[in-house]
Short mmCIF file of N, CA and C in Angstrom, two decimals:
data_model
loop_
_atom_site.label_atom_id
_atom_site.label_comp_id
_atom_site.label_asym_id
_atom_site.label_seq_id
_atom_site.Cartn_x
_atom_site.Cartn_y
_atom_site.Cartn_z
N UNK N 1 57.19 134.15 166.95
CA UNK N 1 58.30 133.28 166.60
C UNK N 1 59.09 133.91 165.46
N UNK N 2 60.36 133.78 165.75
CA UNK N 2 61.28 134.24 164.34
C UNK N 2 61.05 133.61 162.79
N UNK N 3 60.74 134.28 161.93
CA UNK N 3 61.24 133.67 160.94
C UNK N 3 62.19 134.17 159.83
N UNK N 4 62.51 133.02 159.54
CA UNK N 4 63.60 133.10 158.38
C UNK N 4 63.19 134.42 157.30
N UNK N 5 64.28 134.86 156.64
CA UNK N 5 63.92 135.35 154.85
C UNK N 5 64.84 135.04 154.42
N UNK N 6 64.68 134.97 152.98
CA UNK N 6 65.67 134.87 151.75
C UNK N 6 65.42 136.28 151.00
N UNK N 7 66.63 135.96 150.10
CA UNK N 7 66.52 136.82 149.40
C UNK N 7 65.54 137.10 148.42
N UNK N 8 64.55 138.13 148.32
CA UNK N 8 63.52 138.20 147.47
C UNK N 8 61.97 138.13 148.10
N UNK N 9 62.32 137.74 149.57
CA UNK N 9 60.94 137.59 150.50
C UNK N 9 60.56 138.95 151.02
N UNK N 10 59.59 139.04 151.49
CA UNK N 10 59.19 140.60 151.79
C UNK N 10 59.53 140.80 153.48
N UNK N 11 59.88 141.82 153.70
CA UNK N 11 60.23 142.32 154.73
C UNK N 11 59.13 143.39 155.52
N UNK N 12 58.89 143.45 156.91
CA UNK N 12 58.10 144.19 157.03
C UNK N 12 58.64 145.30 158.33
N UNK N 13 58.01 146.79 158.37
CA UNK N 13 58.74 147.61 159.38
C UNK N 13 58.98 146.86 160.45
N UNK N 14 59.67 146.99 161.06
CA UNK N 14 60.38 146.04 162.18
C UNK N 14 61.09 144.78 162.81
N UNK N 15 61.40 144.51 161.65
CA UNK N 15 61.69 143.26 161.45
C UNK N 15 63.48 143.52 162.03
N UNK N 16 63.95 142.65 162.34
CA UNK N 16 65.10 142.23 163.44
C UNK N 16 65.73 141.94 162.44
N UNK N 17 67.22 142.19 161.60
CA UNK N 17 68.33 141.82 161.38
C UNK N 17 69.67 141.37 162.39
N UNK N 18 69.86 140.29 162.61
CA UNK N 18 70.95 139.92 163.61
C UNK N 18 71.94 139.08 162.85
N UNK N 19 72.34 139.29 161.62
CA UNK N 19 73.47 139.12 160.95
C UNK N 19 74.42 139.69 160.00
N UNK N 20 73.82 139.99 159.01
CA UNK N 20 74.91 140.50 158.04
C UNK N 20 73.88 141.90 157.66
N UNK N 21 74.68 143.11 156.79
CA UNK N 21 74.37 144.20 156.40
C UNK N 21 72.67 143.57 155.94
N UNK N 22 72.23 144.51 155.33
CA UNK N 22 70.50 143.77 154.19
C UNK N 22 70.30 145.01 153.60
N UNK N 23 70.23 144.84 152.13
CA UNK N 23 69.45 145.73 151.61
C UNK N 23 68.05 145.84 151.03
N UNK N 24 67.17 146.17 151.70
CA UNK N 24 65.89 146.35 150.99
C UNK N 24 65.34 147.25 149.82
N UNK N 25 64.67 146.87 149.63
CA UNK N 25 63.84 148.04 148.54
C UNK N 25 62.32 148.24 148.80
N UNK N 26 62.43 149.54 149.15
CA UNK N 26 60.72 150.18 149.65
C UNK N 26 59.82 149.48 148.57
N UNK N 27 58.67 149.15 148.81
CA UNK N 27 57.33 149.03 147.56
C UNK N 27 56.26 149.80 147.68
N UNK N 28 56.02 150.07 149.25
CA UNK N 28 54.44 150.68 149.03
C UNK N 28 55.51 152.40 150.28
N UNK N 29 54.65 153.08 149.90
CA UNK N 29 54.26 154.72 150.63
C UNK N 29 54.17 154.31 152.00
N UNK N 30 54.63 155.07 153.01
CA UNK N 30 54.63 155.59 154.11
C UNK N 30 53.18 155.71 154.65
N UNK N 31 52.68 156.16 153.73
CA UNK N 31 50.74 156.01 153.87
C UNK N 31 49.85 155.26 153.89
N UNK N 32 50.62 154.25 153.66
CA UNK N 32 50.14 152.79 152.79
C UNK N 32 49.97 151.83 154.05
N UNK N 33 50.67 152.39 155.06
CA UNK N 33 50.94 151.06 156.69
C UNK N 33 49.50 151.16 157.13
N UNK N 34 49.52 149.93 157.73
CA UNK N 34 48.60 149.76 158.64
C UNK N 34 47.46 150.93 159.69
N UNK N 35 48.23 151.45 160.25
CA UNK N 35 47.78 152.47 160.95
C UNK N 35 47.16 153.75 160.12
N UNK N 36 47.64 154.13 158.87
CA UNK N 36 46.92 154.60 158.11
C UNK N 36 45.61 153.98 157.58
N UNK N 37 45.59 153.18 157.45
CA UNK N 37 44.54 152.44 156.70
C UNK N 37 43.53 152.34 158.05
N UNK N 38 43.70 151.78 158.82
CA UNK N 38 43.01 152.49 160.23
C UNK N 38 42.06 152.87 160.75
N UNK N 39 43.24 154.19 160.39
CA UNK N 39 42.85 155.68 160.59
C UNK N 39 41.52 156.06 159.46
N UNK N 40 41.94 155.73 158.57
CA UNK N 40 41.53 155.63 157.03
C UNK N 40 40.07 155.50 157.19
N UNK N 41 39.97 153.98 157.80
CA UNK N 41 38.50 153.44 157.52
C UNK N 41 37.51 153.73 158.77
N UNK N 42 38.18 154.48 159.78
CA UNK N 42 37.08 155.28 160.89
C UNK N 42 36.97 156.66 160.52
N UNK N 43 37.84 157.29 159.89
CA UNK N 43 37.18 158.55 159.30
C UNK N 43 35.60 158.15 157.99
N UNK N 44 36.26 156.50 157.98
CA UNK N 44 34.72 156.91 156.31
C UNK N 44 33.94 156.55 157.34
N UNK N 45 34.02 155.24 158.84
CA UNK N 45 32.96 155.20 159.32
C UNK N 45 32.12 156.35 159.60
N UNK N 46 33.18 157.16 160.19
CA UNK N 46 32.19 158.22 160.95
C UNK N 46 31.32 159.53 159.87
N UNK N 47 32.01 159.27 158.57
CA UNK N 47 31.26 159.84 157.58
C UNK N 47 29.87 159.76 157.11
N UNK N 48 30.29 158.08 157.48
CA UNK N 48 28.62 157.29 156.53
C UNK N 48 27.60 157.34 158.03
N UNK N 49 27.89 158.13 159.08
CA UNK N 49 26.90 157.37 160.41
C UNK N 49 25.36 158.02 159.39
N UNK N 50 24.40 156.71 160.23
CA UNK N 50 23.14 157.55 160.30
C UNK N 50 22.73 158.22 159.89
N UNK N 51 21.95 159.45 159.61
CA UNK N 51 20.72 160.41 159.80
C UNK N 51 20.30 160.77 161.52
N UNK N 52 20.25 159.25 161.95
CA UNK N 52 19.13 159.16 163.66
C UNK N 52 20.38 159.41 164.17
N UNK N 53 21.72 158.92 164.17
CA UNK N 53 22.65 159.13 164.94
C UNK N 53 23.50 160.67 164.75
N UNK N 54 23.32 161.38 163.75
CA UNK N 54 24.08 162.69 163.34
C UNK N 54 22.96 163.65 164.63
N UNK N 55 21.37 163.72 164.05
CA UNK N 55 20.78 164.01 164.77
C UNK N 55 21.37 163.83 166.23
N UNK N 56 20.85 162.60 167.04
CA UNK N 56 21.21 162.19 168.09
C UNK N 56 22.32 162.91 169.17
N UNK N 57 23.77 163.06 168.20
CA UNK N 57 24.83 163.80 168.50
C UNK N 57 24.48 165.15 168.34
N UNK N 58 23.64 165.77 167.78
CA UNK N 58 23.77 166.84 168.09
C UNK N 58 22.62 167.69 169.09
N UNK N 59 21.57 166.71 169.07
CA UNK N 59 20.95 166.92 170.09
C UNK N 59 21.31 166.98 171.74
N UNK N 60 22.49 165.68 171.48
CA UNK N 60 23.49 165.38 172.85
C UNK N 60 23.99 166.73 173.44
N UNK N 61 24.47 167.13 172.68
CA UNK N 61 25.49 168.63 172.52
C UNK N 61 24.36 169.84 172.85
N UNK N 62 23.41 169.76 173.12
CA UNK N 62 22.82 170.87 173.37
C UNK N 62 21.70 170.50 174.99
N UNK N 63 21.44 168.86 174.78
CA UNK N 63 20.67 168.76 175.63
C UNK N 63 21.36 168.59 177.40
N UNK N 64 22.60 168.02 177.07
CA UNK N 64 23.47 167.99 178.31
C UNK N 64 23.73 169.00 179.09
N UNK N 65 24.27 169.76 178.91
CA UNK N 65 24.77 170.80 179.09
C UNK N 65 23.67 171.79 180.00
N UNK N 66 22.04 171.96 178.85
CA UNK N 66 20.77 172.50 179.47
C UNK N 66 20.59 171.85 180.38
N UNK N 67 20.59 170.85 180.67
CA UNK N 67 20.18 169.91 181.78
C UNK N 67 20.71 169.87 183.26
N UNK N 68 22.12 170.27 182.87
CA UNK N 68 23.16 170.17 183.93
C UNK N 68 23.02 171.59 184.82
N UNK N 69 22.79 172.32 183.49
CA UNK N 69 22.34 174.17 183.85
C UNK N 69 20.97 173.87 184.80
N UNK N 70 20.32 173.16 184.20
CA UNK N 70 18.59 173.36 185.35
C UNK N 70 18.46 172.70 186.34
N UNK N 71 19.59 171.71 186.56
CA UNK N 71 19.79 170.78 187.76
C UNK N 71 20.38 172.11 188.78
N UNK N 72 21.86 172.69 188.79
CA UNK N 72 22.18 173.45 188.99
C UNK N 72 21.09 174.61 189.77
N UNK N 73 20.46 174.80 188.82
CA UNK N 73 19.83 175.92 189.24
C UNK N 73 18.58 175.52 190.29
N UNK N 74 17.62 174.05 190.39
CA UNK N 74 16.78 173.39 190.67
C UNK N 74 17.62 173.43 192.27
N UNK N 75 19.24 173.05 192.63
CA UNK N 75 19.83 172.61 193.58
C UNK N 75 19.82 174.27 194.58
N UNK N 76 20.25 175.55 194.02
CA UNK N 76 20.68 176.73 194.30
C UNK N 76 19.39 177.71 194.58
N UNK N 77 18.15 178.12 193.76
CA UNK N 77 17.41 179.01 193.72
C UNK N 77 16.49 178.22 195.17
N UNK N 78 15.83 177.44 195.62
CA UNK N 78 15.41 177.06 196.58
C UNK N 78 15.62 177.91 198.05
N UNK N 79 17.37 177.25 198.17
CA UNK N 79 17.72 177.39 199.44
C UNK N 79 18.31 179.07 199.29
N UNK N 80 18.18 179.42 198.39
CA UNK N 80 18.34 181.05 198.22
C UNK N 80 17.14 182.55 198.46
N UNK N 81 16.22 181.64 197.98
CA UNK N 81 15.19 182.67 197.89
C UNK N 81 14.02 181.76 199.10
N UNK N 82 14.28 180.32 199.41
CA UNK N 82 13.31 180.31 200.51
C UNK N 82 13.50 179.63 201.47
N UNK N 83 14.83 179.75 201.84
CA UNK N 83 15.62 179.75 203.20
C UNK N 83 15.56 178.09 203.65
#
């Protein structure tokens, strides 16, 4: 829903002027929006993870991959070497 401002009320990025000129005055940084802040607080999440979960991920990263390799090879060496 629209609402009103006066003069002296805060304005926020996007806000719709459909009358006369307006002059604002910036208060906070470009850094300061929403989407920064965000951004902001899933970089500290992913800072503070775990111990079991840092582990975890990096076990992921090595165990997938081997796995996919010995499936692979479990599917191929069979029908290769014993017809």
């Amino acid at each position: 829903m629209p609402v009103t401002r006066g003069p002296g009320d805060p304005v926020f990025a996007g806000a719709i002027n459909n009358e006369t000129a307006l002059r604002i005055q910036v208060t906070r940084a470009a850094a300061d929006n929403t989407i920064a802040r965000i951004i902001r607080m899933v970089e500290q999440a992913e800072d503070s993870r775990a111990p079991t979960q840092r582990f975890i991920d990096r076990f992921s990263r090595w165990y997938m991959p081997s796995i996919v390799g010995l499936s692979a090879l479990v599917v191929a060496i069979p029908p290769l070497f014993f017809g």
